[in-house]
mmCIF file of C-alpha atoms in Angstrom:
data_model
loop_
_atom_site.group_PDB
_atom_site.id
_atom_site.type_symbol
_atom_site.label_atom_id
_atom_site.label_comp_id
_atom_site.label_asym_id
_atom_site.label_seq_id
_atom_site.Cartn_x
_atom_site.Cartn_y
_atom_site.Cartn_z
ATOM 1 C CA MET Z 1 198.964 96.225 114.450
ATOM 2 C CA SER Z 2 198.129 97.047 111.567
ATOM 3 C CA VAL Z 3 197.497 93.610 110.184
ATOM 4 C CA GLN Z 4 195.654 92.792 113.585
ATOM 5 C CA ALA Z 5 193.118 96.224 112.289
ATOM 6 C CA ASP Z 6 193.267 94.429 108.707
ATOM 7 C CA GLU Z 7 191.519 91.294 109.361
ATOM 8 C CA LYS Z 8 189.045 93.120 112.670
ATOM 9 C CA GLY Z 9 188.241 95.603 109.161
ATOM 10 C CA ALA Z 10 187.982 92.016 106.650
ATOM 11 C CA HIS Z 11 186.094 90.183 109.791
ATOM 12 C CA ASN Z 12 183.164 93.493 110.178
ATOM 13 C CA LEU Z 13 182.541 93.737 106.383
ATOM 14 C CA PRO Z 14 179.838 90.889 106.216
ATOM 15 C CA LEU Z 15 178.211 92.310 109.356
ATOM 16 C CA ILE Z 16 178.239 95.820 107.705
ATOM 17 C CA ILE Z 17 176.891 94.784 104.256
ATOM 18 C CA LEU Z 18 174.115 92.660 106.198
ATOM 19 C CA PHE Z 19 173.296 95.800 108.548
ATOM 20 C CA GLY Z 20 172.993 97.467 104.806
ATOM 21 C CA SER Z 21 171.282 95.075 103.290
ATOM 22 C CA THR Z 22 168.497 94.373 106.510
ATOM 23 C CA LEU Z 23 168.117 98.345 107.052
ATOM 24 C CA ALA Z 24 167.833 98.818 102.689
ATOM 25 C CA MET Z 25 164.912 96.269 103.169
ATOM 26 C CA LEU Z 26 163.143 97.806 106.383
ATOM 27 C CA PHE Z 27 163.249 101.012 104.427
ATOM 28 C CA ALA Z 28 161.864 99.264 101.270
ATOM 29 C CA ILE Z 29 159.104 97.526 103.199
ATOM 30 C CA LEU Z 30 158.481 100.882 105.345
ATOM 31 C CA PHE Z 31 158.135 102.409 101.791
ATOM 32 C CA ILE Z 32 156.008 100.169 100.593
ATOM 33 C CA SER Z 33 153.755 100.009 103.399
ATOM 34 C CA VAL Z 34 153.581 103.907 103.501
ATOM 35 C CA TYR Z 35 152.948 103.541 99.592
ATOM 36 C CA ASP Z 36 150.374 101.310 99.967
ATOM 37 C CA GLN Z 37 148.365 103.401 103.094
ATOM 38 C CA GLN Z 38 148.585 106.353 100.173
ATOM 39 C CA LEU Z 39 146.936 103.897 98.013
ATOM 40 C CA ASN Z 40 144.139 103.490 99.903
ATOM 41 C CA ALA Z 41 143.735 106.601 101.093
ATOM 42 C CA LEU Z 42 143.406 108.103 97.851
ATOM 43 C CA VAL Z 43 140.337 105.704 97.170
ATOM 44 C CA ASP Z 44 138.945 106.108 101.059
ATOM 45 C CA GLN Z 45 139.112 110.261 99.537
ATOM 46 C CA GLN Z 46 137.515 109.451 96.375
ATOM 47 C CA ALA Z 47 134.583 107.139 97.647
ATOM 48 C CA GLU Z 48 133.926 109.193 100.292
ATOM 49 C CA SER Z 49 134.016 112.578 97.958
ATOM 50 C CA LEU Z 50 131.505 110.614 95.754
ATOM 51 C CA VAL Z 51 129.001 109.719 98.037
ATOM 52 C CA ASP Z 52 129.268 113.428 99.795
ATOM 53 C CA GLU Z 53 128.409 115.289 96.523
ATOM 54 C CA LEU Z 54 125.309 112.753 95.436
ATOM 55 C CA ALA Z 55 123.838 113.854 98.854
ATOM 56 C CA LYS Z 56 124.799 116.990 97.934
ATOM 57 C CA THR Z 57 123.369 117.143 94.187
ATOM 58 C CA ALA Z 58 120.306 115.061 95.112
ATOM 59 C CA PHE Z 59 119.964 117.888 98.352
ATOM 60 C CA ASN Z 60 119.903 121.012 96.100
ATOM 61 C CA SER Z 61 117.889 119.265 93.392
ATOM 62 C CA THR Z 62 114.867 120.218 96.174
ATOM 63 C CA SER Z 63 114.941 123.762 94.697
ATOM 64 C CA GLY Z 64 113.708 122.300 91.295
ATOM 65 C CA GLY Z 65 114.628 121.507 88.299
ATOM 66 C CA LEU Z 66 116.731 118.712 86.571
ATOM 67 C CA TYR Z 67 120.185 118.536 87.922
ATOM 68 C CA TYR Z 68 123.147 116.028 86.885
ATOM 69 C CA MET Z 69 126.472 114.393 88.110
ATOM 70 C CA ASP Z 70 128.751 112.819 86.168
ATOM 71 C CA LEU Z 71 130.333 109.821 87.527
ATOM 72 C CA PRO Z 72 134.343 108.755 87.677
ATOM 73 C CA LYS Z 73 135.209 106.190 85.901
ATOM 74 C CA ASP Z 74 136.760 104.026 88.557
ATOM 75 C CA LEU Z 75 137.774 105.258 92.377
ATOM 76 C CA GLY Z 76 141.563 105.147 93.030
ATOM 77 C CA GLY Z 77 141.531 102.282 90.008
ATOM 78 C CA SER Z 78 139.497 100.447 92.268
ATOM 79 C CA THR Z 79 135.722 99.563 90.363
ATOM 80 C CA TYR Z 80 132.575 100.795 92.606
ATOM 81 C CA SER Z 81 129.066 100.434 92.135
ATOM 82 C CA ILE Z 82 125.923 103.378 93.635
ATOM 83 C CA ASN Z 83 122.903 102.249 95.351
ATOM 84 C CA VAL Z 84 120.667 103.723 97.699
ATOM 85 C CA LYS Z 85 119.510 102.031 100.763
ATOM 86 C CA ASP Z 86 115.843 103.153 102.776
ATOM 87 C CA ASN Z 87 115.474 105.123 100.425
ATOM 88 C CA SER Z 88 117.655 107.619 101.961
ATOM 89 C CA ILE Z 89 120.776 106.584 101.729
ATOM 90 C CA PHE Z 90 123.646 107.256 99.414
ATOM 91 C CA VAL Z 91 125.709 104.239 98.941
ATOM 92 C CA VAL Z 92 129.180 103.506 97.437
ATOM 93 C CA ASN Z 93 130.504 100.199 97.121
ATOM 94 C CA ILE Z 94 134.231 99.347 96.455
ATOM 95 C CA LEU Z 95 133.429 95.936 94.158
ATOM 96 C CA SER Z 96 137.406 95.496 93.274
ATOM 97 C CA GLY Z 97 140.653 96.822 93.535
ATOM 98 C CA ARG Z 98 142.175 98.961 96.421
ATOM 99 C CA ARG Z 99 139.625 98.575 99.773
ATOM 100 C CA ALA Z 100 137.298 95.808 97.853
ATOM 101 C CA GLY Z 101 134.158 95.078 99.953
ATOM 102 C CA VAL Z 102 134.914 98.086 101.829
ATOM 103 C CA SER Z 103 131.262 101.025 101.660
ATOM 104 C CA TYR Z 104 130.753 104.676 101.807
ATOM 105 C CA SER Z 105 127.521 106.002 103.048
ATOM 106 C CA ALA Z 106 125.830 109.547 102.884
ATOM 107 C CA LEU Z 107 121.680 110.582 104.110
ATOM 108 C CA VAL Z 108 119.767 113.037 102.159
ATOM 109 C CA ASN Z 109 117.186 114.224 104.296
ATOM 110 C CA SER Z 110 114.321 113.478 101.870
ATOM 111 C CA THR Z 111 112.694 110.637 100.344
ATOM 112 C CA ILE Z 112 114.960 109.440 96.920
ATOM 113 C CA THR Z 113 113.131 107.077 94.476
ATOM 114 C CA VAL Z 114 115.085 105.265 91.836
ATOM 115 C CA GLU Z 115 114.068 105.211 88.204
ATOM 116 C CA ASP Z 116 116.959 104.101 86.363
ATOM 117 C CA GLU Z 117 119.058 102.340 88.547
ATOM 118 C CA ASN Z 118 122.026 101.130 85.913
ATOM 119 C CA PHE Z 119 124.815 103.773 87.255
ATOM 120 C CA LEU Z 120 128.040 102.965 85.449
ATOM 121 C CA PRO Z 121 131.331 104.370 85.601
ATOM 122 C CA GLY Z 122 132.041 106.879 83.781
ATOM 123 C CA GLY Z 123 128.192 107.519 83.121
ATOM 124 C CA ARG Z 124 126.157 110.231 84.191
ATOM 125 C CA ILE Z 125 123.322 110.102 87.035
ATOM 126 C CA PHE Z 126 120.481 112.707 87.396
ATOM 127 C CA PHE Z 127 118.061 114.407 89.674
ATOM 128 C CA MET Z 128 114.903 115.905 90.358
ATOM 129 C CA PHE Z 129 111.985 116.919 92.429
ATOM 130 C CA ASN Z 130 108.596 116.477 91.847
ATOM 131 C CA GLY Z 131 107.266 117.619 95.364
ATOM 132 C CA ASN Z 132 107.538 115.159 97.596
ATOM 133 C CA THR Z 133 110.308 112.850 96.385
ATOM 134 C CA ILE Z 134 113.766 113.209 94.907
ATOM 135 C CA ILE Z 135 114.166 110.907 91.961
ATOM 136 C CA ILE Z 136 117.485 109.441 90.584
ATOM 137 C CA SER Z 137 117.832 107.494 87.307
ATOM 138 C CA ALA Z 138 120.733 106.735 84.652
ATOM 139 C CA SER Z 139 118.925 107.992 82.274
ATOM 140 C CA PRO Z 140 117.392 111.989 81.372
ATOM 141 C CA ILE Z 141 113.796 112.323 83.670
ATOM 142 C CA THR Z 142 110.626 112.851 81.857
ATOM 143 C CA ALA Z 143 109.258 116.135 83.415
ATOM 144 C CA SER Z 144 105.788 114.800 85.124
ATOM 145 C CA PRO Z 145 103.124 116.342 84.530
ATOM 146 C CA ASP Z 146 102.650 118.805 87.110
ATOM 147 C CA LYS Z 147 106.067 120.771 86.025
ATOM 148 C CA MET Z 148 104.555 121.470 82.516
ATOM 149 C CA ILE Z 149 103.029 124.610 81.436
ATOM 150 C CA ARG Z 150 98.928 123.858 81.203
ATOM 151 C CA VAL Z 151 97.435 125.518 77.835
ATOM 152 C CA SER Z 152 94.112 126.563 78.641
ATOM 153 C CA ALA Z 153 91.412 124.170 75.728
ATOM 154 C CA THR Z 154 88.961 126.958 75.830
ATOM 155 C CA GLU Z 155 88.352 130.012 73.378
ATOM 156 C CA PRO Z 156 91.053 132.579 74.654
ATOM 157 C CA PRO Z 157 89.795 136.055 76.113
ATOM 158 C CA GLN Z 158 90.451 139.671 74.843
ATOM 159 C CA PHE Z 159 93.582 140.193 76.426
ATOM 160 C CA TYR Z 160 95.323 137.328 73.836
ATOM 161 C CA HIS Z 161 93.717 139.422 70.770
ATOM 162 C CA PHE Z 162 94.810 142.522 72.060
ATOM 163 C CA SER Z 163 99.133 141.212 72.580
ATOM 164 C CA LYS Z 164 98.660 140.086 68.887
ATOM 165 C CA LYS Z 165 97.827 143.365 68.090
ATOM 166 C CA SER Z 166 99.942 145.273 70.494
ATOM 167 C CA PRO Z 167 102.703 143.199 72.096
ATOM 168 C CA LYS Z 168 105.097 145.295 73.318
ATOM 169 C CA GLU Z 169 102.060 147.122 75.402
ATOM 170 C CA ALA Z 170 100.916 143.194 76.234
ATOM 171 C CA ALA Z 171 104.536 142.683 77.113
ATOM 172 C CA ALA Z 172 104.218 146.122 79.195
ATOM 173 C CA ILE Z 173 101.620 145.341 81.233
ATOM 174 C CA VAL Z 174 102.212 141.488 81.806
ATOM 175 C CA ALA Z 175 105.760 142.771 83.300
ATOM 176 C CA ALA Z 176 103.846 145.480 85.614
ATOM 177 C CA TYR Z 177 101.522 142.971 86.617
ATOM 178 C CA PHE Z 178 104.156 140.512 87.866
ATOM 179 C CA ASN Z 179 106.097 143.218 89.538
ATOM 180 C CA THR Z 180 103.086 143.785 91.744
ATOM 181 C CA GLU Z 181 104.700 142.964 95.582
ATOM 182 C CA GLU Z 182 103.171 139.688 96.826
ATOM 183 C CA HIS Z 183 101.736 139.257 93.881
ATOM 184 C CA TYR Z 184 98.767 135.906 93.986
ATOM 185 C CA PRO Z 185 95.772 135.241 91.650
ATOM 186 C CA GLU Z 186 93.283 135.071 94.529
ATOM 187 C CA GLU Z 187 94.554 138.823 95.715
ATOM 188 C CA ASN Z 188 92.283 142.357 94.669
ATOM 189 C CA LEU Z 189 94.617 143.105 91.906
ATOM 190 C CA ALA Z 190 93.420 144.526 88.111
ATOM 191 C CA VAL Z 191 95.437 146.284 85.973
ATOM 192 C CA LEU Z 192 92.654 149.425 84.582
ATOM 193 C CA ALA Z 193 94.693 150.968 81.661
ATOM 194 C CA TYR Z 194 97.739 151.840 80.038
ATOM 195 C CA THR Z 195 99.986 155.023 77.625
ATOM 196 C CA TRP Z 196 103.134 155.614 76.094
ATOM 197 C CA GLU Z 197 105.157 158.284 77.993
ATOM 198 C CA SER Z 198 107.811 158.390 75.703
ATOM 199 C CA GLU Z 199 109.311 156.579 72.479
ATOM 200 C CA SER Z 200 110.863 153.957 75.434
ATOM 201 C CA SER Z 201 108.569 153.800 78.260
ATOM 202 C CA ILE Z 202 105.099 152.674 79.139
ATOM 203 C CA LEU Z 203 102.488 153.832 81.975
ATOM 204 C CA VAL Z 204 100.761 150.928 83.337
ATOM 205 C CA LYS Z 205 97.776 151.428 85.571
ATOM 206 C CA ILE Z 206 97.145 149.030 88.917
ATOM 207 C CA ARG Z 207 94.547 149.028 91.168
ATOM 208 C CA LYS Z 208 95.619 147.017 94.090
ATOM 209 C CA ASP Z 209 93.604 147.230 97.040
ATOM 210 C CA ALA Z 210 91.301 149.442 96.365
ATOM 211 C CA GLU Z 211 94.529 151.521 95.571
ATOM 212 C CA ASP Z 212 95.581 152.624 91.792
ATOM 213 C CA ILE Z 213 99.166 152.653 91.123
ATOM 214 C CA ILE Z 214 100.886 153.709 88.053
ATOM 215 C CA MET Z 215 103.806 151.615 86.742
ATOM 216 C CA ARG Z 216 106.503 152.901 84.583
ATOM 217 C CA VAL Z 217 107.785 150.268 82.228
ATOM 218 C CA THR Z 218 111.036 151.334 80.099
ATOM 219 C CA GLY Z 219 112.059 149.106 77.007
ATOM 220 C CA SER Z 220 114.881 148.728 75.097
ATOM 221 C CA GLU Z 221 115.098 147.518 71.583
ATOM 222 C CA ASN Z 222 117.896 144.747 70.706
ATOM 223 C CA LEU Z 223 118.801 144.250 66.839
ATOM 224 C CA THR Z 224 120.695 140.951 67.377
ATOM 225 C CA LYS Z 225 119.229 138.016 65.866
ATOM 226 C CA ILE Z 226 118.235 134.977 67.599
ATOM 227 C CA GLY Z 227 117.204 132.076 65.884
ATOM 228 C CA ALA Z 228 114.387 132.833 63.918
ATOM 229 C CA ILE Z 229 114.065 136.364 65.842
ATOM 230 C CA GLU Z 230 115.021 138.996 64.077
ATOM 231 C CA ASN Z 231 114.930 141.960 66.594
ATOM 232 C CA TRP Z 232 113.669 142.199 69.985
ATOM 233 C CA TRP Z 233 112.503 144.955 72.550
ATOM 234 C CA VAL Z 234 112.699 143.855 76.380
ATOM 235 C CA VAL Z 235 111.827 145.343 79.191
ATOM 236 C CA VAL Z 236 114.965 146.952 81.407
ATOM 237 C CA SER Z 237 113.309 148.785 84.099
ATOM 238 C CA LEU Z 238 110.038 148.879 86.309
ATOM 239 C CA GLU Z 239 109.339 151.457 88.790
ATOM 240 C CA VAL Z 240 106.757 153.171 90.577
ATOM 241 C CA ALA Z 241 105.624 156.708 88.311
ATOM 242 C CA ALA Z 242 105.082 159.128 90.690
ATOM 243 C CA ILE Z 243 103.449 161.188 88.334
ATOM 244 C CA ASP Z 244 99.966 163.585 87.689
ATOM 245 C CA ASP Z 245 97.103 161.561 86.428
ATOM 246 C CA ASN Z 246 96.573 163.889 82.970
ATOM 247 C CA PHE Z 247 97.021 160.869 80.477
ATOM 248 C CA ASN Z 248 95.248 159.666 77.976
ATOM 249 C CA TRP Z 249 94.584 156.583 78.741
ATOM 250 C CA MET Z 250 93.658 153.675 76.904
ATOM 251 C CA ALA Z 251 91.549 150.640 78.519
ATOM 252 C CA CYS Z 252 92.907 147.217 78.847
ATOM 253 C CA PRO Z 253 91.478 144.088 78.509
ATOM 254 C CA SER Z 254 91.426 141.907 81.618
ATOM 255 C CA LEU Z 255 94.482 140.849 82.086
ATOM 256 C CA GLU Z 256 93.871 138.570 85.618
ATOM 257 C CA ASN Z 257 91.252 136.984 83.643
ATOM 258 C CA ALA Z 258 93.532 135.313 80.633
ATOM 259 C CA TYR Z 259 95.836 134.789 83.474
ATOM 260 C CA LEU Z 260 93.567 132.741 85.553
ATOM 261 C CA THR Z 261 92.353 131.407 82.754
ATOM 262 C CA GLY Z 262 95.421 129.934 81.323
ATOM 263 C CA TRP Z 263 95.823 131.957 78.516
ATOM 264 C CA LEU Z 264 99.197 134.084 80.915
ATOM 265 C CA HIS Z 265 102.591 131.981 81.285
ATOM 266 C CA ALA Z 266 103.499 133.540 84.726
ATOM 267 C CA PRO Z 267 107.281 134.054 85.059
ATOM 268 C CA GLU Z 268 107.780 131.279 87.593
ATOM 269 C CA ALA Z 269 105.571 128.939 85.559
ATOM 270 C CA VAL Z 270 107.944 129.414 82.328
ATOM 271 C CA LEU Z 271 111.169 129.167 84.670
ATOM 272 C CA LYS Z 272 109.775 126.056 86.865
ATOM 273 C CA HIS Z 273 109.211 124.643 83.432
ATOM 274 C CA LEU Z 274 112.041 125.106 81.528
ATOM 275 C CA ARG Z 275 114.237 123.837 84.404
ATOM 276 C CA SER Z 276 112.029 120.851 84.199
ATOM 277 C CA ARG Z 277 113.504 119.545 80.998
ATOM 278 C CA THR Z 278 116.532 118.391 80.191
ATOM 279 C CA TRP Z 279 117.803 120.548 77.756
ATOM 280 C CA SER Z 280 121.195 119.603 75.127
ATOM 281 C CA ARG Z 281 123.681 122.117 72.550
ATOM 282 C CA VAL Z 282 122.881 121.848 69.063
ATOM 283 C CA SER Z 283 126.125 122.497 67.945
ATOM 284 C CA ASP Z 284 127.806 119.743 70.215
ATOM 285 C CA ASN Z 285 125.015 117.570 72.404
ATOM 286 C CA LEU Z 286 126.362 119.141 75.832
ATOM 287 C CA ILE Z 287 123.629 118.926 78.474
ATOM 288 C CA VAL Z 288 122.319 122.253 79.447
ATOM 289 C CA VAL Z 289 120.462 122.898 82.813
ATOM 290 C CA VAL Z 290 118.601 126.374 83.569
ATOM 291 C CA PRO Z 291 119.385 127.127 86.935
ATOM 292 C CA SER Z 292 117.439 128.591 89.877
ATOM 293 C CA ASP Z 293 118.398 132.243 89.538
ATOM 294 C CA ALA Z 294 118.548 132.791 85.761
ATOM 295 C CA LYS Z 295 116.871 135.908 84.977
ATOM 296 C CA ILE Z 296 113.325 136.298 83.752
ATOM 297 C CA GLN Z 297 112.147 139.422 81.396
ATOM 298 C CA ALA Z 298 109.193 140.837 79.526
ATOM 299 C CA SER Z 299 109.757 140.641 75.977
ATOM 300 C CA ALA Z 300 108.119 141.448 72.204
ATOM 301 C CA VAL Z 301 110.165 139.527 69.602
ATOM 302 C CA THR Z 302 109.712 139.839 65.553
ATOM 303 C CA THR Z 303 109.933 137.564 63.232
ATOM 304 C CA LYS Z 304 109.144 136.979 59.552
ATOM 305 C CA VAL Z 305 105.956 136.495 60.532
ATOM 306 C CA SER Z 306 104.819 138.860 63.585
ATOM 307 C CA THR Z 307 105.640 140.289 66.778
ATOM 308 C CA TYR Z 308 104.820 138.554 69.654
ATOM 309 C CA PRO Z 309 105.414 138.685 73.860
ATOM 310 C CA ALA Z 310 107.566 136.588 74.986
ATOM 311 C CA TRP Z 311 109.141 135.866 78.046
ATOM 312 C CA ARG Z 312 113.212 136.236 77.784
ATOM 313 C CA VAL Z 313 115.406 133.586 80.116
ATOM 314 C CA GLN Z 314 119.027 134.376 80.348
ATOM 315 C CA PHE Z 315 121.757 132.805 82.073
ATOM 316 C CA GLY Z 316 125.797 132.921 81.582
ATOM 317 C CA ASP Z 317 125.689 132.859 77.447
ATOM 318 C CA TYR Z 318 122.311 131.635 77.321
ATOM 319 C CA VAL Z 319 119.418 133.625 75.681
ATOM 320 C CA ILE Z 320 116.080 131.835 75.932
ATOM 321 C CA PHE Z 321 112.993 133.366 74.733
ATOM 322 C CA TYR Z 322 109.550 131.441 74.974
ATOM 323 C CA GLN Z 323 106.041 132.160 74.495
ATOM 324 C CA MET Z 324 104.469 134.609 77.231
ATOM 325 C CA LEU Z 325 100.806 133.214 75.829
ATOM 326 C CA PRO Z 326 100.089 130.018 74.302
ATOM 327 C CA TRP Z 327 98.995 129.872 70.539
ATOM 328 C CA TRP Z 328 95.532 129.305 70.046
ATOM 329 C CA GLU Z 329 95.327 125.771 67.887
ATOM 330 C CA MET Z 330 92.540 127.569 65.790
ATOM 331 C CA GLU Z 331 94.899 130.231 64.265
ATOM 332 C CA ASN Z 332 95.111 129.875 60.907
ATOM 333 C CA THR Z 333 98.899 130.806 61.238
ATOM 334 C CA ALA Z 334 101.651 129.836 63.510
ATOM 335 C CA GLY Z 335 102.600 131.166 66.609
ATOM 336 C CA PHE Z 336 105.903 131.624 68.508
ATOM 337 C CA VAL Z 337 106.668 129.299 70.978
ATOM 338 C CA PHE Z 338 110.824 129.034 71.929
ATOM 339 C CA GLN Z 339 114.140 130.107 69.982
ATOM 340 C CA SER Z 340 117.445 130.103 71.926
ATOM 341 C CA SER Z 341 121.453 131.562 71.611
ATOM 342 C CA PRO Z 342 123.212 128.887 71.214
ATOM 343 C CA GLU Z 343 120.467 126.968 69.646
ATOM 344 C CA LEU Z 344 119.118 123.990 71.955
ATOM 345 C CA LYS Z 345 116.878 121.240 71.758
ATOM 346 C CA PRO Z 346 114.602 119.538 74.090
ATOM 347 C CA LEU Z 347 115.816 116.152 75.336
ATOM 348 C CA THR Z 348 112.723 115.486 77.431
#
């Protein structure tokens, strides 16, 4: 019996080895197939994510300002290209490697114009909305003239000269003027007078629709140096003041005339202008984008030359001071334009 069992076992051994080898081969084929599918799925996932992000960033750019995306060097190890179809569809094409020949697309509900189509993997793509089309480019986009702050070529009005002599008062008056609800240039709105209420607050009397409103503008001193700025005063609060009108008011030169003739920059215009430009951090050349929700406040900045009313723009760890009024080219001394911390420089 034992001899027959040994012979039977010896006879079945090749079958067991063959079965084991076949099973191992099947598992290897199954593993390779699953792994191959996973690699293909990785390309699909990264390509779909890229095209969706392109469409999302393009849509976000319609809120204004310069946007950009850093492009991946490859998609799951495969090379790719980007192009725009029918002026509204982003298309990512797989050129070589896994999923070669496959395309992925995403629609944008706006017209897209390509300015520089040299989109390189590992490079950068820029987006900017100009009012009726989304401009995309492989290089930084230069703001169109309608996005830039225009400076009047005429002789400056009285408020310009007033702001040179009384920069804090001018900043407070401007803050009160633009803080009035639903303010538009054509609205019946005028600044009548101002007075100091205390060492930190200024009262501004505004006439709106035949009604006089007194705004309390409170400011705060700051000794932090920012570039050429030695110190600065910034408006920290504005409120309607319910007080008796028994102050010694000082007449204010026509602010609305300065605004309507281009001699006063509105906060919205300053923010739009800063967002329309490409900025680089001086320390490491990092591209910096001014966000749409950046905080903007009226201020007065002091340099070694003089004190000037300015707009203070703050976002994250960045602070930018930008001129509140353009500087007349006929002036003998240079005026204030721009200072920032960390230091920024415009690329476009």
